[in-house]
Coordinates of C-alpha atoms in Angstrom, one line a residue:
M146 CA 0.2 -0.3 0.2
L147 CA 1.8 3.2 -1.2
A148 CA 1.8 5.6 1.5
C149 CA -0.1 8.6 1.9
A150 CA -1.1 12.2 4.6
A151 CA -5.3 10.6 5.4
P152 CA -5.9 11.1 9.0
L153 CA -5.2 7.9 11.5
T154 CA -7.3 6.8 14.0
M155 CA -7.4 6.5 17.1
A156 CA -6.6 2.5 17.3
Q157 CA -4.1 3.1 14.0
K158 CA -2.0 5.7 15.6
G159 CA -2.0 3.0 19.1
A160 CA -0.8 0.1 16.7
M161 CA 1.8 2.5 15.1
K162 CA 3.0 3.5 18.5
Q163 CA 3.8 0.0 19.3
K164 CA 5.2 -1.0 16.1
H165 CA 7.8 2.3 16.3
E166 CA 8.4 1.4 20.4
S167 CA 9.1 -1.9 19.4
A168 CA 11.1 -0.7 16.0
G169 CA 13.2 2.3 17.6
T170 CA 14.4 -0.6 20.1
A171 CA 16.0 -2.6 17.9
S172 CA 17.3 0.4 16.1
A173 CA 18.7 1.3 19.2
A174 CA 20.8 -2.2 19.1
A175 CA 23.9 -2.2 17.6
L176 CA 23.9 -3.7 14.1
K177 CA 24.4 -7.5 13.8
D178 CA 27.2 -8.1 11.1
L179 CA 26.6 -11.4 8.8
H180 CA 30.4 -10.7 7.4
A181 CA 33.2 -9.9 9.8
V182 CA 35.3 -7.0 8.3
P183 CA 39.1 -6.7 8.5
P184 CA 39.5 -3.4 11.1
M185 CA 41.4 -1.8 8.1
V186 CA 38.0 -1.9 6.2
V187 CA 36.2 -0.6 9.5
D188 CA 38.2 2.4 9.7
L189 CA 37.7 3.0 5.9
E190 CA 33.7 3.0 6.4
K191 CA 34.0 5.1 9.1
R192 CA 36.4 8.0 8.2
T193 CA 34.6 7.6 4.7
F194 CA 31.0 8.4 6.9
Q195 CA 33.1 11.3 8.6
W196 CA 33.1 13.0 4.8
F197 CA 30.3 13.4 4.8
W198 CA 29.7 14.6 8.1
D199 CA 31.6 17.1 8.4
S200 CA 31.4 18.4 4.8
G201 CA 27.6 19.0 4.8
N202 CA 26.6 22.3 5.7
P203 CA 24.2 21.9 8.7
T204 CA 21.9 25.0 8.0
N205 CA 20.9 23.5 4.3
G206 CA 22.1 20.2 4.2
L207 CA 23.9 20.5 1.1
I208 CA 27.2 18.3 0.5
P209 CA 29.5 19.4 -1.6
D210 CA 31.0 17.9 -4.7
H211 CA 34.1 17.4 -3.5
Y212 CA 36.4 18.4 -0.8
P213 CA 38.4 19.4 1.2
S214 CA 38.5 22.3 -0.8
P215 CA 36.0 25.4 -2.1
S216 CA 33.1 23.4 -3.9
F217 CA 29.7 23.6 -5.2
A218 CA 27.4 20.8 -3.4
S219 CA 25.8 18.0 -5.5
I220 CA 22.7 16.9 -5.4
A221 CA 23.5 13.4 -5.6
S222 CA 26.5 13.7 -2.6
V223 CA 23.3 15.2 -0.8
G224 CA 22.0 11.7 -1.9
F225 CA 24.1 9.8 -0.5
G226 CA 25.0 11.6 2.6
L227 CA 21.3 11.6 3.9
T228 CA 22.0 7.5 3.4
A229 CA 24.9 7.4 5.3
Y230 CA 23.2 9.6 8.4
G231 CA 21.8 6.1 9.3
V232 CA 24.4 4.3 8.6
G233 CA 26.2 6.2 11.1
V234 CA 23.4 6.3 13.8
E235 CA 23.6 2.2 13.6
R236 CA 27.3 1.9 14.3
G237 CA 27.1 5.1 16.2
Y238 CA 29.6 7.5 15.2
I239 CA 26.3 10.5 15.6
T240 CA 23.6 9.9 18.0
R241 CA 19.4 9.7 16.5
E242 CA 19.2 13.0 17.5
Q243 CA 22.1 14.4 15.2
A244 CA 21.2 13.1 12.3
V245 CA 17.1 13.5 12.1
E246 CA 18.5 17.5 13.1
R247 CA 20.4 17.0 9.8
T248 CA 18.1 15.0 8.0
L249 CA 15.5 17.8 8.3
A250 CA 17.1 20.7 7.5
T251 CA 18.5 18.9 4.5
L252 CA 14.2 18.1 3.1
R253 CA 13.3 21.7 4.2
F254 CA 15.1 22.9 2.4
F255 CA 14.4 20.5 -0.7
H256 CA 10.9 21.6 0.0
D257 CA 10.9 25.3 0.3
A258 CA 13.6 25.9 -3.0
P259 CA 12.2 28.0 -5.3
Q260 CA 10.9 25.5 -8.6
N261 CA 11.0 27.3 -11.8
D262 CA 11.8 28.3 -15.3
A263 CA 14.4 31.3 -15.1
E264 CA 17.8 31.1 -15.6
D265 CA 19.1 32.2 -12.5
G266 CA 18.0 32.2 -8.7
A267 CA 15.9 28.9 -8.9
T268 CA 17.1 25.5 -7.5
G269 CA 15.2 23.2 -10.2
Y270 CA 12.1 22.6 -12.5
K271 CA 9.2 20.4 -12.2
G272 CA 10.4 18.4 -9.6
F273 CA 14.0 17.9 -10.4
F274 CA 16.3 19.9 -9.5
Y275 CA 19.7 21.4 -10.9
H276 CA 23.0 19.0 -11.2
F277 CA 25.2 21.7 -8.6
L278 CA 23.9 24.1 -6.2
N279 CA 25.6 26.7 -4.5
M280 CA 26.4 25.7 -1.2
Q281 CA 25.1 28.3 1.1
T282 CA 22.3 30.3 -1.4
G283 CA 21.4 27.0 -2.4
E284 CA 21.0 27.7 -6.0
R285 CA 21.5 26.8 -9.5
E286 CA 25.7 27.2 -9.5
A287 CA 25.8 28.9 -13.0
R288 CA 24.6 28.6 -16.2
W289 CA 26.5 25.7 -17.3
T290 CA 25.4 23.0 -14.8
E291 CA 21.7 21.3 -15.8
V292 CA 18.1 19.8 -14.0
S293 CA 19.7 16.7 -14.3
T294 CA 17.0 13.1 -14.1
V295 CA 19.8 10.8 -12.8
D296 CA 21.4 13.3 -10.0
T297 CA 17.9 14.1 -8.5
T298 CA 17.1 10.7 -8.3
L299 CA 20.2 9.9 -6.4
L300 CA 18.9 12.5 -4.6
L301 CA 16.2 10.8 -4.2
G302 CA 17.6 7.5 -3.4
G303 CA 18.7 9.6 -0.2
I304 CA 15.2 11.0 0.4
L305 CA 13.4 7.9 0.5
F306 CA 15.9 6.0 2.7
A307 CA 15.0 8.9 5.4
Q308 CA 11.4 8.4 4.5
S309 CA 11.7 4.5 5.2
Y310 CA 14.6 4.6 8.3
Y311 CA 13.2 7.3 10.7
D312 CA 10.0 5.8 11.8
R313 CA 9.4 6.8 15.4
D314 CA 6.5 8.1 16.7
N315 CA 7.9 11.6 17.1
P316 CA 6.7 15.4 15.5
Q317 CA 10.4 15.1 14.0
E318 CA 10.1 11.6 12.3
A319 CA 6.8 11.9 11.2
Q320 CA 7.9 15.2 9.9
I321 CA 10.7 13.8 7.9
R322 CA 8.3 11.5 6.3
Q323 CA 5.7 13.9 5.3
L324 CA 8.9 15.8 3.5
A325 CA 10.3 13.0 2.2
D326 CA 6.8 11.7 0.8
D327 CA 6.2 15.4 -0.5
I328 CA 9.4 15.7 -2.6
Y329 CA 8.8 12.7 -4.4
R330 CA 5.4 12.6 -5.8
R331 CA 5.9 16.6 -6.9
V332 CA 8.7 14.9 -9.6
E333 CA 6.9 15.2 -12.5
W334 CA 8.5 11.9 -14.6
T335 CA 6.6 12.0 -17.5
W336 CA 7.4 15.8 -18.1
A337 CA 11.2 14.2 -19.3
Q338 CA 9.9 12.1 -21.6
N339 CA 11.2 13.9 -24.4
H340 CA 11.6 11.0 -26.9
G341 CA 8.9 8.6 -24.6
P342 CA 8.7 6.3 -23.2
L343 CA 12.5 6.6 -22.8
I344 CA 13.6 9.7 -19.8
S345 CA 16.0 12.7 -21.5
M346 CA 18.5 13.1 -19.1
G347 CA 17.3 16.2 -18.2
W348 CA 17.0 19.9 -19.1
T349 CA 18.3 23.1 -19.0
P350 CA 16.0 27.0 -19.4
G351 CA 18.3 27.9 -22.4
G352 CA 18.3 24.5 -24.5
K353 CA 15.4 23.0 -23.1
M354 CA 15.5 19.1 -23.0
I355 CA 18.8 17.3 -23.2
P356 CA 18.4 15.5 -26.6
H357 CA 20.6 12.4 -25.0
D358 CA 18.1 9.7 -23.4
W359 CA 18.9 7.0 -20.4
A360 CA 18.9 3.8 -22.4
G361 CA 20.2 0.9 -20.9
Y362 CA 22.3 -0.4 -19.3
N363 CA 24.2 2.3 -17.0
E364 CA 23.8 3.7 -13.7
G365 CA 20.1 5.4 -14.8
M366 CA 18.6 2.1 -13.5
L367 CA 17.3 3.7 -10.9
V368 CA 15.8 6.8 -12.3
Y369 CA 13.3 4.6 -14.3
I370 CA 12.4 2.6 -11.8
L371 CA 11.5 5.8 -9.1
A372 CA 10.1 7.3 -12.7
L373 CA 7.7 3.4 -12.7
G374 CA 7.1 3.9 -9.0
S375 CA 5.6 7.2 -9.0
P376 CA 1.9 7.9 -7.8
T377 CA 1.9 11.2 -9.3
H378 CA 3.5 11.0 -12.4
P379 CA 4.3 7.1 -13.5
V380 CA 5.7 6.4 -16.3
N381 CA 4.4 3.4 -18.4
E382 CA 5.5 0.1 -18.1
D383 CA 6.8 0.1 -21.6
A384 CA 9.5 3.0 -20.7
W385 CA 11.5 -0.3 -18.7
H386 CA 11.5 -2.5 -21.8
A387 CA 12.6 0.5 -24.0
W388 CA 15.1 0.9 -21.5
T389 CA 16.3 -2.5 -22.0
A390 CA 16.0 -2.8 -25.4
T391 CA 19.9 -1.9 -26.0
Y392 CA 21.1 -4.3 -24.1
D393 CA 22.3 -6.5 -26.6
K394 CA 25.0 -3.8 -27.7
T395 CA 27.0 -4.2 -24.4
W396 CA 26.0 -8.4 -23.6
G397 CA 29.1 -10.6 -24.0
E398 CA 32.8 -11.4 -22.9
F399 CA 35.2 -9.2 -21.3
H400 CA 38.8 -9.8 -20.0
G401 CA 37.0 -13.9 -18.8
Q402 CA 33.8 -12.8 -18.1
T403 CA 30.4 -12.6 -19.6
F404 CA 28.0 -10.1 -18.8
L405 CA 25.9 -6.7 -19.4
N406 CA 29.0 -4.1 -19.7
F407 CA 29.1 -0.8 -18.8
A408 CA 32.9 0.6 -18.7
P409 CA 32.7 2.1 -16.0
L410 CA 32.0 0.5 -12.4
F411 CA 30.0 3.5 -11.1
G412 CA 26.8 2.1 -13.1
H413 CA 27.4 -1.1 -12.0
Q414 CA 27.0 0.6 -8.0
Y415 CA 24.6 3.4 -7.7
S416 CA 21.5 1.6 -8.3
H417 CA 22.9 -1.5 -6.0
T418 CA 23.7 1.0 -3.2
W419 CA 19.3 1.4 -2.4
V420 CA 17.9 -1.9 -4.2
D421 CA 18.9 -5.2 -3.2
F422 CA 18.8 -7.0 -6.6
R423 CA 19.3 -11.0 -6.0
G424 CA 17.3 -13.1 -6.3
I425 CA 15.7 -10.7 -8.1
R426 CA 14.8 -10.9 -12.1
D427 CA 13.4 -8.8 -14.6
A428 CA 11.9 -9.8 -18.3
W429 CA 15.8 -9.9 -19.5
G430 CA 17.5 -11.6 -15.7
R431 CA 14.6 -14.2 -16.5
D432 CA 15.8 -14.7 -20.4
H433 CA 19.5 -14.9 -19.3
N434 CA 19.3 -17.1 -15.9
M435 CA 20.8 -14.3 -13.4
D436 CA 20.1 -11.3 -11.6
Y437 CA 21.5 -7.8 -11.8
F438 CA 23.9 -8.7 -8.8
E439 CA 25.7 -11.5 -10.8
N440 CA 25.7 -9.0 -13.4
S441 CA 27.8 -6.5 -11.4
R442 CA 29.7 -9.3 -9.7
R443 CA 31.0 -10.3 -13.1
A444 CA 31.6 -6.4 -14.0
T445 CA 34.2 -6.4 -10.7
Y446 CA 35.9 -9.7 -11.9
S447 CA 36.3 -8.3 -15.4
Q448 CA 37.8 -5.3 -14.0
Q449 CA 40.3 -6.9 -11.9
A450 CA 41.6 -9.6 -14.7
Y451 CA 41.6 -6.1 -16.9
A452 CA 43.8 -4.8 -14.4
V453 CA 46.4 -8.4 -14.2
A454 CA 46.2 -8.1 -18.1
N455 CA 47.1 -3.8 -18.1
P456 CA 47.5 -4.1 -21.9
G457 CA 48.3 -0.3 -21.6
G458 CA 51.2 -1.2 -19.2
W459 CA 50.7 1.4 -16.2
K460 CA 52.8 1.3 -13.1
G461 CA 51.5 -0.8 -10.5
Y462 CA 48.1 -2.4 -12.1
G463 CA 47.9 -5.9 -10.5
K464 CA 45.9 -8.7 -9.2
N465 CA 45.4 -6.5 -5.8
V466 CA 45.5 -2.6 -7.8
W467 CA 43.2 -2.3 -10.2
G468 CA 39.5 0.2 -10.5
L469 CA 38.4 2.0 -12.8
T470 CA 35.4 4.6 -13.0
A471 CA 34.8 8.3 -13.3
S472 CA 36.7 9.9 -11.3
N473 CA 39.7 12.8 -11.2
G474 CA 42.4 12.6 -12.7
P475 CA 45.8 14.3 -13.5
G476 CA 44.9 16.6 -16.2
G477 CA 43.8 16.9 -20.2
L478 CA 48.3 16.5 -20.9
I479 CA 50.4 14.3 -23.4
V480 CA 53.3 13.6 -22.1
K481 CA 56.2 12.0 -23.5
Q482 CA 57.4 8.5 -22.4
G483 CA 60.8 7.4 -23.5
D484 CA 59.4 6.4 -26.5
K485 CA 56.1 6.5 -25.6
E486 CA 53.2 9.4 -26.1
R487 CA 50.9 9.4 -23.0
T488 CA 47.0 11.2 -22.7
F489 CA 46.2 12.0 -18.9
A490 CA 42.8 13.2 -18.6
G491 CA 41.3 15.5 -15.8
Y492 CA 37.7 14.5 -14.6
T493 CA 36.8 11.6 -17.3
A494 CA 34.3 8.6 -16.7
R495 CA 37.0 5.7 -16.8
G496 CA 36.1 2.3 -17.7
A497 CA 36.9 -0.4 -19.4
G498 CA 33.9 -3.0 -21.5
L499 CA 32.8 -3.9 -24.7
D500 CA 31.6 -0.2 -24.7
Y501 CA 34.5 1.5 -24.3
I502 CA 37.9 1.5 -22.7
S503 CA 39.3 4.9 -20.9
D504 CA 42.3 4.2 -18.7
D505 CA 45.3 6.8 -18.4
G506 CA 46.7 4.9 -15.4
T507 CA 44.8 6.5 -12.3
I508 CA 43.1 3.8 -10.2
V509 CA 40.6 4.8 -8.5
P510 CA 39.3 3.3 -4.7
T511 CA 36.0 3.3 -4.9
A512 CA 36.0 1.0 -8.4
A513 CA 37.0 -1.6 -5.9
G514 CA 35.4 -0.4 -2.5
G515 CA 31.7 0.3 -3.9
S516 CA 31.8 -3.6 -5.1
I517 CA 32.8 -5.3 -2.2
A518 CA 28.9 -6.5 -1.8
F519 CA 29.3 -8.4 -5.2
A520 CA 33.1 -9.5 -4.8
P521 CA 34.3 -9.2 -1.3
E522 CA 36.9 -11.9 -1.3
I523 CA 38.8 -9.9 -4.2
V524 CA 38.0 -6.6 -2.8
I525 CA 39.1 -7.0 0.7
P526 CA 42.6 -8.0 -0.3
A527 CA 42.8 -4.9 -3.3
L528 CA 41.7 -2.5 -0.1
E529 CA 44.1 -3.6 2.2
E530 CA 46.9 -3.9 0.0
M531 CA 46.2 -0.3 -1.7
K532 CA 46.5 1.2 2.1
K533 CA 49.6 -1.0 2.7
K534 CA 51.4 -0.3 0.0
Y535 CA 50.2 3.7 -0.9
G536 CA 48.3 4.8 2.8
Q537 CA 51.2 7.2 3.5
N538 CA 49.9 9.2 0.0
I539 CA 47.0 8.0 -0.8
Y540 CA 44.6 7.7 2.7
T541 CA 43.4 10.3 5.1
K542 CA 41.0 11.0 7.9
Y543 CA 38.4 10.9 5.3
G544 CA 39.4 7.4 4.0
F545 CA 40.9 7.1 0.2
V546 CA 41.1 9.9 -2.1
D547 CA 39.8 10.0 -4.8
A548 CA 42.1 8.8 -7.5
F549 CA 46.1 8.5 -8.2
N550 CA 48.2 7.4 -10.4
M551 CA 51.8 6.0 -10.6
T552 CA 52.4 6.6 -14.0
F553 CA 52.3 9.9 -14.1
D554 CA 55.3 11.9 -12.7
T555 CA 55.6 15.0 -14.7
K556 CA 56.3 18.5 -13.0
T557 CA 53.2 20.7 -14.1
E558 CA 50.3 22.8 -12.8
L559 CA 47.5 20.6 -11.5
R560 CA 44.5 21.5 -11.3
T561 CA 43.6 18.9 -8.5
G562 CA 46.3 16.5 -6.4
K563 CA 49.5 16.8 -5.7
L564 CA 52.9 15.2 -7.8
V565 CA 54.8 13.4 -5.1
P566 CA 58.4 11.8 -6.0
G567 CA 58.9 8.5 -6.0
F568 CA 55.2 7.5 -6.7
G569 CA 53.7 9.1 -8.7
W570 CA 50.1 11.7 -9.0
A571 CA 47.5 11.3 -5.7
D572 CA 44.4 13.1 -5.5
T573 CA 43.8 15.9 -2.3
V574 CA 39.8 15.6 -2.9
H575 CA 37.3 13.1 -1.7
L576 CA 33.9 13.2 -4.4
G577 CA 31.1 12.8 -3.0
I578 CA 29.5 10.8 -5.7
D579 CA 32.6 8.8 -5.1
Q580 CA 33.0 8.2 -1.2
G581 CA 28.8 6.4 -1.5
P582 CA 29.7 3.0 -2.7
I583 CA 32.6 3.5 -0.1
V584 CA 30.5 4.2 2.8
L585 CA 27.0 2.0 1.7
M586 CA 28.7 -0.3 0.0
I587 CA 30.5 -1.9 3.0
E588 CA 27.9 -1.7 5.3
N589 CA 25.4 -3.3 3.0
Y590 CA 28.0 -6.0 2.7
R591 CA 28.4 -6.4 6.7
S592 CA 24.2 -6.0 8.0
D593 CA 22.8 -5.7 4.3
F594 CA 21.2 -2.3 6.7
V595 CA 20.6 -0.3 3.6
W596 CA 19.1 -3.0 1.4
S597 CA 16.8 -3.8 4.8
V598 CA 14.9 -0.5 4.7
M599 CA 14.8 0.4 1.5
K600 CA 12.7 -3.2 1.1
K601 CA 10.1 -1.1 3.1
N602 CA 10.1 1.5 0.8
P603 CA 6.3 1.1 -1.1
Y604 CA 7.4 3.4 -3.7
I605 CA 10.4 1.3 -3.9
R606 CA 9.0 -2.6 -4.5
R607 CA 5.7 -0.8 -6.6
G608 CA 8.7 0.5 -9.0
L609 CA 10.6 -3.1 -9.7
Q610 CA 7.3 -4.7 -9.5
R611 CA 6.2 -2.6 -12.5
A612 CA 9.1 -3.4 -14.3
G613 CA 8.6 -6.3 -14.1
F614 CA 10.8 -8.4 -11.5
T615 CA 9.8 -11.0 -9.4
G616 CA 11.2 -13.6 -6.8
G617 CA 13.0 -13.5 -4.4
W618 CA 12.6 -10.8 -1.5
L619 CA 10.2 -8.6 -3.5
D620 CA 7.4 -11.6 -3.6
A621 CA 7.4 -12.3 0.2
D622 CA 4.8 -10.7 2.4
T623 CA 7.0 -8.0 4.2
A624 CA 6.0 -5.0 2.8
A625 CA 5.6 -2.2 5.1
N626 CA 3.3 1.0 5.6
L627 CA 5.2 3.9 6.2
W628 CA 2.8 5.7 8.8

């Protein structure tokens, strides 16, 4: 049953209070680890959580794109952060009261922020939000940034997590649930179907709808799940069929694994931070006798095998030093090294797959860290070895820096990071969209925590069911009302 704001009877309130009191007792208890992790991973989870807590603006809840350094806010970072706060409560990093206060500030801001089609001064349009916002004012950072459907989706992942996690019978948590519901319900998904049934990547007042649409397989999977789950502006079920129609273009074998390819690992991680795809399958999964979790496991193994093969001959690559995904890099430079010319990129969607290869020797720790739930047997040794070997250059109070490159050794002005003699290039900042999968997927591996919370959300369940997913936990009679 979908949540609603209808008045509750006295009997319903009494039952709700009893349910919330028992839930609160369970929530206050320490999480029971389903899988033990070594001290290094425990430390990494806490440090990465701390990044979100320290970098956020407590007044409006906005979280920067990158930190520490001056930055605009990323709405995707906010979505990861809202979810990380729940992890922080359960792990004892912060109190529930602290998390409630920060979450309320965040949701009040997004609920009340101006939405219109002006070039300046707005935060979003048609229920969607600009990709990047000013950290203080919350308005569109600049005219180069777009109203983003996927980044709004990642923000909503955190908002719907908050809606289901804060389930106690008190005014603050009740307000969180109502604000979350209001924000989600006003998103006009059908407006974004510029080339229906597909959903556009975004919109700008000047250029109007972006001509490119979300077509699988990539990080847009959650876009369609939330659009299908909407109680107010849902897309039709043919949207999911359109999304999967291009899968055959990237299905195949790459470095020893047969899977649905998407070169950067973030495409195999983002939707999975909130949705447990183990044992549930859509029509494509039933046809291929596999679920998306298994697909991400194979993608992870494929990346490790690619690093072992190291066709580019980059320094440091190996069995326990691997991982390509979107990240910072040394910069847009072409450098002559011996008899070779090397091209090094700045921020780009690094990756290796059938669809493309973008590899300049830059290792991105979140590529491994965000895949810990898929393949812990190869991820944990990688995290431990990277810290043990290179921690003095790449591991800070907030965990792993965004990226590092041991091949790059050219003294030049850098947009980000630093050149370390005898090591190479190391970033000096952390990116919210790369920190998020690390902390949330470590917790999912340890306790299923985020997944368990999201399974209670009726909108997530409805979206999956309308996409044709069946089996496993989705078929179990575990749906819960939010109020």
